[in-house]
Amino acid sequence: ATRGAGRGIATELGAAGATVYCTGRSTRAGRSEMDRPETIEETAELVTAAGGEGIAVQVDHLDPAQVGALVRRIDGERGRLDVLVNDVWGGDRLFEFGKRLWEQSLEDGLRLLRLAIDTHAITSHHALPLLTREPGGLVIEMTDGTAEYNAKYRKDVGFFYDLAKSAVIRMALAQSEEIAPLGATALALTPGWLRSEMMLDNYGVTEENWRDATKTSPHFAISESPRYVGRAVAALAADPDRARWNGASLSSGGLARVYGFTDVDGSSPDAWRYVVEVQDAGRPADVTGYR
């Protein structure tokens, strides 16, 4: 929950009144290999300010011992776990756009897979016994792209990134089969073009003036804030019929049409439909009818 979608999700769960354990490696005492200024303490404060209870816990999700300790703490303090958001990533600086498998760093690629796949497996391994103790638990595997979109090889992002994001969707499907008999639900969820802190920095803009980035990247007009996918998670968590989504691959824009939530600016961007019908189709940037 340090930054990006994780922070947006934690904040919106807080706005719904949830107690949120905000985990990650970056704290005020030290940064992770990402070397970014955002911290889990900041996220926890945002959760509390939104109306929930934010609890920051430093956890390296590649370390089974640390994850096990986290789950034991949640069990001891709460006795239950209602929602697991598996949002661990940290691979932004480990892949190169437009390069083939053998042209990329093998060391970086394998590290990316560990961060994106092993962390999710380790976390679910430890957390699912608590989440399934009572019926109604929800597992959300965060990824990039829907199953439909990722069915075609995404050569722009390359082998390692493509494998990681597709694997997470498969992990959601596998968990859905295993936990459904226990009354729990698992699904995969993707944001659209996310205005994460790093994305905004890359374009030299802020959340307040993000539209300035469309001058150099016109399709950025379809982008969304991290709070948008956060509202998707909050809607799923509050849906008594959420089991209908078990095993599904969902998007923030698609769920907005179902649940009626909007982004912070009041719009409802449907990024993946836009990407297919406008961006990938080579049409000029025009978000009319898409947000």
One Martini backbone bead per residue (centre of mass of N, CA, C, O) as a GRO file, in nm:
protein
  291
    1ALA     BB    1   0.050   0.065   0.010
    2THR     BB    2   0.259   0.295  -0.066
    3ARG     BB    3   0.148   0.324  -0.372
    4GLY     BB    4  -0.067   0.394  -0.595
    5ALA     BB    5  -0.307   0.167  -0.597
    6GLY     BB    6  -0.265   0.088  -0.301
    7ARG     BB    7  -0.327   0.366  -0.184
    8GLY     BB    8  -0.607   0.407  -0.311
    9ILE     BB    9  -0.736   0.158  -0.181
   10ALA     BB   10  -0.686   0.217   0.115
   11THR     BB   11  -0.838   0.488   0.122
   12GLU     BB   12  -1.121   0.378   0.029
   13LEU     BB   13  -1.151   0.180   0.261
   14GLY     BB   14  -1.145   0.398   0.474
   15ALA     BB   15  -1.401   0.550   0.366
   16ALA     BB   16  -1.568   0.272   0.445
   17GLY     BB   17  -1.439   0.194   0.750
   18ALA     BB   18  -1.175   0.050   0.746
   19THR     BB   19  -0.930  -0.171   0.838
   20VAL     BB   20  -0.581  -0.105   0.741
   21TYR     BB   21  -0.309  -0.289   0.634
   22CYS     BB   22  -0.007  -0.123   0.556
   23THR     BB   23   0.218  -0.247   0.328
   24GLY     BB   24   0.586  -0.243   0.312
   25ARG     BB   25   0.922  -0.106   0.272
   26SER     BB   26   0.851   0.199   0.293
   27THR     BB   27   0.981   0.430   0.524
   28ARG     BB   28   1.086   0.685   0.728
   29ALA     BB   29   1.360   0.512   0.783
   30GLY     BB   30   1.335   0.383   0.477
   31ARG     BB   31   1.414   0.270   0.162
   32SER     BB   32   1.373   0.109  -0.108
   33GLU     BB   33   1.474   0.021  -0.426
   34MET     BB   34   1.285   0.245  -0.547
   35ASP     BB   35   1.347   0.530  -0.428
   36ARG     BB   36   1.095   0.657  -0.276
   37PRO     BB   37   0.902   0.884  -0.074
   38GLU     BB   38   0.695   0.691  -0.013
   39THR     BB   39   0.486   0.571   0.264
   40ILE     BB   40   0.310   0.377   0.489
   41GLU     BB   41   0.242   0.602   0.688
   42GLU     BB   42   0.095   0.786   0.493
   43THR     BB   43  -0.124   0.588   0.417
   44ALA     BB   44  -0.241   0.545   0.700
   45GLU     BB   45  -0.324   0.844   0.733
   46LEU     BB   46  -0.524   0.846   0.496
   47VAL     BB   47  -0.715   0.636   0.609
   48THR     BB   48  -0.790   0.788   0.869
   49ALA     BB   49  -0.884   1.055   0.732
   50ALA     BB   50  -1.121   0.898   0.570
   51GLY     BB   51  -1.242   0.696   0.835
   52GLY     BB   52  -1.046   0.492   0.927
   53GLU     BB   53  -0.784   0.242   0.995
   54GLY     BB   54  -0.441   0.289   0.996
   55ILE     BB   55  -0.176   0.034   0.950
   56ALA     BB   56   0.165   0.020   0.972
   57VAL     BB   57   0.366  -0.241   0.801
   58GLN     BB   58   0.668  -0.375   0.772
   59VAL     BB   59   0.704  -0.557   0.454
   60ASP     BB   60   0.852  -0.835   0.298
   61HIS     BB   61   0.695  -1.040   0.055
   62LEU     BB   62   0.962  -1.235   0.021
   63ASP     BB   63   0.920  -1.297   0.334
   64PRO     BB   64   0.767  -1.540   0.501
   65ALA     BB   65   0.811  -1.451   0.796
   66GLN     BB   66   0.684  -1.167   0.771
   67VAL     BB   67   0.407  -1.258   0.669
   68GLY     BB   68   0.337  -1.443   0.904
   69ALA     BB   69   0.349  -1.219   1.120
   70LEU     BB   70   0.125  -1.047   1.005
   71VAL     BB   71  -0.107  -1.254   1.027
   72ARG     BB   72  -0.081  -1.300   1.332
   73ARG     BB   73  -0.145  -1.010   1.407
   74ILE     BB   74  -0.426  -0.991   1.284
   75ASP     BB   75  -0.543  -1.221   1.446
   76GLY     BB   76  -0.481  -1.104   1.732
   77GLU     BB   77  -0.631  -0.816   1.682
   78ARG     BB   78  -0.906  -0.934   1.504
   79GLY     BB   79  -0.974  -1.245   1.403
   80ARG     BB   80  -0.962  -1.131   1.096
   81LEU     BB   81  -1.013  -1.149   0.723
   82ASP     BB   82  -1.178  -0.996   0.451
   83VAL     BB   83  -0.936  -0.849   0.279
   84LEU     BB   84  -0.718  -0.919  -0.001
   85VAL     BB   85  -0.458  -0.714  -0.140
   86ASN     BB   86  -0.258  -0.805  -0.417
   87ASP     BB   87  -0.011  -0.537  -0.489
   88VAL     BB   88   0.256  -0.642  -0.552
   89TRP     BB   89   0.567  -0.510  -0.705
   90GLY     BB   90   0.847  -0.316  -0.805
   91GLY     BB   91   0.915  -0.332  -1.152
   92ASP     BB   92   0.954  -0.059  -1.315
   93ARG     BB   93   1.296  -0.076  -1.332
   94LEU     BB   94   1.314  -0.392  -1.480
   95PHE     BB   95   1.217  -0.283  -1.762
   96GLU     BB   96   1.207  -0.268  -2.133
   97PHE     BB   97   1.098  -0.113  -2.389
   98GLY     BB   98   1.107  -0.299  -2.692
   99LYS     BB   99   1.246  -0.561  -2.578
  100ARG     BB  100   1.381  -0.852  -2.600
  101LEU     BB  101   1.461  -1.105  -2.409
  102TRP     BB  102   1.782  -1.105  -2.493
  103GLU     BB  103   1.797  -0.776  -2.438
  104GLN     BB  104   1.753  -0.826  -2.153
  105SER     BB  105   1.787  -0.846  -1.826
  106LEU     BB  106   1.798  -1.127  -1.643
  107GLU     BB  107   1.819  -1.025  -1.358
  108ASP     BB  108   1.578  -0.828  -1.374
  109GLY     BB  109   1.362  -1.029  -1.470
  110LEU     BB  110   1.376  -1.223  -1.223
  111ARG     BB  111   1.312  -1.005  -1.014
  112LEU     BB  112   1.036  -0.933  -1.123
  113LEU     BB  113   0.906  -1.211  -1.078
  114ARG     BB  114   0.943  -1.217  -0.775
  115LEU     BB  115   0.783  -0.955  -0.709
  116ALA     BB  116   0.508  -1.041  -0.878
  117ILE     BB  117   0.474  -1.358  -0.776
  118ASP     BB  118   0.595  -1.460  -0.508
  119THR     BB  119   0.452  -1.255  -0.324
  120HIS     BB  120   0.164  -1.355  -0.377
  121ALA     BB  121   0.202  -1.649  -0.286
  122ILE     BB  122   0.301  -1.596   0.000
  123THR     BB  123   0.060  -1.430   0.099
  124SER     BB  124  -0.166  -1.637   0.044
  125HIS     BB  125  -0.055  -1.873   0.205
  126HIS     BB  126  -0.087  -1.715   0.485
  127ALA     BB  127  -0.386  -1.570   0.455
  128LEU     BB  128  -0.616  -1.778   0.376
  129PRO     BB  129  -0.684  -1.916   0.649
  130LEU     BB  130  -0.807  -1.652   0.766
  131LEU     BB  131  -1.004  -1.564   0.536
  132THR     BB  132  -1.157  -1.870   0.549
  133ARG     BB  133  -1.279  -1.906   0.834
  134GLU     BB  134  -1.497  -1.726   0.709
  135PRO     BB  135  -1.735  -1.634   0.525
  136GLY     BB  136  -1.669  -1.371   0.260
  137GLY     BB  137  -1.409  -1.354   0.138
  138LEU     BB  138  -1.153  -1.137  -0.032
  139VAL     BB  139  -0.962  -1.159  -0.338
  140ILE     BB  140  -0.720  -0.926  -0.483
  141GLU     BB  141  -0.562  -0.924  -0.793
  142MET     BB  142  -0.316  -0.721  -0.906
  143THR     BB  143  -0.288  -0.568  -1.234
  144ASP     BB  144  -0.218  -0.548  -1.601
  145GLY     BB  145  -0.482  -0.611  -1.745
  146THR     BB  146  -0.676  -0.812  -1.907
  147ALA     BB  147  -0.734  -1.120  -2.019
  148GLU     BB  148  -0.816  -1.031  -2.300
  149TYR     BB  149  -0.573  -0.842  -2.357
  150ASN     BB  150  -0.338  -1.056  -2.256
  151ALA     BB  151  -0.374  -1.285  -2.472
  152LYS     BB  152  -0.193  -1.091  -2.611
  153TYR     BB  153   0.109  -1.014  -2.679
  154ARG     BB  154   0.307  -0.756  -2.509
  155LYS     BB  155   0.568  -0.625  -2.679
  156ASP     BB  156   0.612  -0.345  -2.545
  157VAL     BB  157   0.692  -0.479  -2.248
  158GLY     BB  158   0.757  -0.774  -2.261
  159PHE     BB  159   0.823  -1.076  -2.124
  160PHE     BB  160   0.826  -1.029  -1.810
  161TYR     BB  161   0.579  -0.850  -1.782
  162ASP     BB  162   0.375  -1.025  -1.928
  163LEU     BB  163   0.406  -1.271  -1.742
  164ALA     BB  164   0.335  -1.143  -1.471
  165LYS     BB  165   0.043  -1.030  -1.540
  166SER     BB  166  -0.074  -1.305  -1.633
  167ALA     BB  167  -0.016  -1.473  -1.376
  168VAL     BB  168  -0.204  -1.321  -1.182
  169ILE     BB  169  -0.464  -1.404  -1.320
  170ARG     BB  170  -0.420  -1.707  -1.270
  171MET     BB  171  -0.409  -1.689  -0.961
  172ALA     BB  172  -0.700  -1.603  -0.926
  173LEU     BB  173  -0.828  -1.852  -1.052
  174ALA     BB  174  -0.708  -2.063  -0.861
  175GLN     BB  175  -0.823  -1.943  -0.596
  176SER     BB  176  -1.121  -1.956  -0.673
  177GLU     BB  177  -1.134  -2.270  -0.668
  178GLU     BB  178  -1.030  -2.310  -0.364
  179ILE     BB  179  -1.235  -2.093  -0.198
  180ALA     BB  180  -1.534  -2.128  -0.277
  181PRO     BB  181  -1.615  -2.371  -0.080
  182LEU     BB  182  -1.560  -2.143   0.167
  183GLY     BB  183  -1.704  -1.860   0.072
  184ALA     BB  184  -1.501  -1.735  -0.133
  185THR     BB  185  -1.329  -1.469  -0.323
  186ALA     BB  186  -1.162  -1.444  -0.650
  187LEU     BB  187  -0.975  -1.182  -0.828
  188ALA     BB  188  -0.907  -0.968  -1.099
  189LEU     BB  189  -0.742  -0.634  -1.113
  190THR     BB  190  -0.754  -0.333  -1.318
  191PRO     BB  191  -0.636  -0.060  -1.412
  192GLY     BB  192  -0.562   0.182  -1.596
  193TRP     BB  193  -0.421   0.472  -1.660
  194LEU     BB  194  -0.204   0.548  -1.412
  195ARG     BB  195  -0.168   0.818  -1.170
  196SER     BB  196   0.097   0.787  -1.044
  197GLU     BB  197   0.365   0.917  -0.901
  198MET     BB  198   0.560   0.822  -1.126
  199MET     BB  199   0.397   0.913  -1.370
  200LEU     BB  200   0.390   1.211  -1.304
  201ASP     BB  201   0.696   1.248  -1.298
  202ASN     BB  202   0.752   1.160  -1.594
  203TYR     BB  203   0.565   1.420  -1.693
  204GLY     BB  204   0.585   1.675  -1.499
  205VAL     BB  205   0.333   1.637  -1.302
  206THR     BB  206   0.021   1.664  -1.144
  207GLU     BB  207  -0.293   1.608  -1.033
  208GLU     BB  208  -0.381   1.905  -1.102
  209ASN     BB  209  -0.204   1.911  -1.409
  210TRP     BB  210  -0.220   1.642  -1.593
  211ARG     BB  211  -0.326   1.755  -1.876
  212ASP     BB  212  -0.048   1.859  -1.980
  213ALA     BB  213   0.049   1.569  -2.086
  214THR     BB  214  -0.124   1.568  -2.359
  215LYS     BB  215   0.082   1.726  -2.538
  216THR     BB  216   0.277   1.455  -2.554
  217SER     BB  217   0.022   1.248  -2.455
  218PRO     BB  218  -0.290   1.226  -2.564
  219HIS     BB  219  -0.391   0.946  -2.426
  220PHE     BB  220  -0.380   1.054  -2.125
  221ALA     BB  221  -0.686   1.138  -2.114
  222ILE     BB  222  -0.769   0.838  -1.987
  223SER     BB  223  -0.677   0.870  -1.721
  224GLU     BB  224  -0.629   0.772  -1.368
  225SER     BB  225  -0.677   0.754  -1.048
  226PRO     BB  226  -0.618   0.559  -0.768
  227ARG     BB  227  -0.913   0.595  -0.652
  228TYR     BB  228  -1.075   0.441  -0.864
  229VAL     BB  229  -0.981   0.150  -0.791
  230GLY     BB  230  -1.057   0.185  -0.496
  231ARG     BB  231  -1.366   0.200  -0.553
  232ALA     BB  232  -1.384  -0.081  -0.668
  233VAL     BB  233  -1.305  -0.232  -0.411
  234ALA     BB  234  -1.523  -0.116  -0.225
  235ALA     BB  235  -1.759  -0.228  -0.393
  236LEU     BB  236  -1.688  -0.526  -0.370
  237ALA     BB  237  -1.683  -0.543  -0.055
  238ALA     BB  238  -2.002  -0.440  -0.041
  239ASP     BB  239  -2.093  -0.688  -0.206
  240PRO     BB  240  -2.306  -0.955  -0.145
  241ASP     BB  241  -2.258  -1.054  -0.472
  242ARG     BB  242  -1.939  -1.109  -0.535
  243ALA     BB  243  -1.937  -1.415  -0.631
  244ARG     BB  244  -1.993  -1.349  -0.937
  245TRP     BB  245  -1.662  -1.279  -0.970
  246ASN     BB  246  -1.541  -1.546  -0.964
  247GLY     BB  247  -1.242  -1.556  -1.159
  248ALA     BB  248  -1.230  -1.278  -1.264
  249SER     BB  249  -1.158  -1.013  -1.504
  250LEU     BB  250  -1.110  -0.677  -1.405
  251SER     BB  251  -1.213  -0.326  -1.416
  252SER     BB  252  -1.261  -0.012  -1.326
  253GLY     BB  253  -1.439   0.078  -1.570
  254GLY     BB  254  -1.634  -0.164  -1.566
  255LEU     BB  255  -1.733  -0.127  -1.264
  256ALA     BB  256  -1.853   0.158  -1.291
  257ARG     BB  257  -2.101   0.058  -1.460
  258VAL     BB  258  -2.217  -0.118  -1.223
  259TYR     BB  259  -2.179   0.081  -0.949
  260GLY     BB  260  -2.143   0.414  -1.010
  261PHE     BB  261  -1.869   0.518  -0.989
  262THR     BB  262  -1.606   0.763  -0.961
  263ASP     BB  263  -1.387   0.975  -1.001
  264VAL     BB  264  -1.262   1.262  -0.856
  265ASP     BB  265  -1.388   1.431  -1.123
  266GLY     BB  266  -1.665   1.255  -1.208
  267SER     BB  267  -1.557   1.047  -1.388
  268SER     BB  268  -1.558   0.734  -1.622
  269PRO     BB  269  -1.307   0.569  -1.713
  270ASP     BB  270  -1.247   0.343  -2.010
  271ALA     BB  271  -0.950   0.234  -2.092
  272TRP     BB  272  -0.960  -0.051  -2.239
  273ARG     BB  273  -1.159   0.032  -2.456
  274TYR     BB  274  -0.987   0.264  -2.563
  275VAL     BB  275  -0.730   0.113  -2.640
  276VAL     BB  276  -0.867  -0.062  -2.857
  277GLU     BB  277  -1.052   0.162  -3.020
  278VAL     BB  278  -0.811   0.387  -3.036
  279GLN     BB  279  -0.509   0.346  -2.985
  280ASP     BB  280  -0.460   0.063  -3.133
  281ALA     BB  281  -0.625   0.178  -3.395
  282GLY     BB  282  -0.493   0.476  -3.463
  283ARG     BB  283  -0.649   0.692  -3.332
  284PRO     BB  284  -0.730   0.977  -3.227
  285ALA     BB  285  -0.747   1.151  -2.953
  286ASP     BB  286  -1.069   1.057  -2.788
  287VAL     BB  287  -1.287   1.054  -2.495
  288THR     BB  288  -1.548   1.033  -2.619
  289GLY     BB  289  -1.736   0.793  -2.440
  290TYR     BB  290  -1.484   0.712  -2.207
  291ARG     BB  291  -1.553   0.945  -1.941
   0.00000   0.00000   0.00000
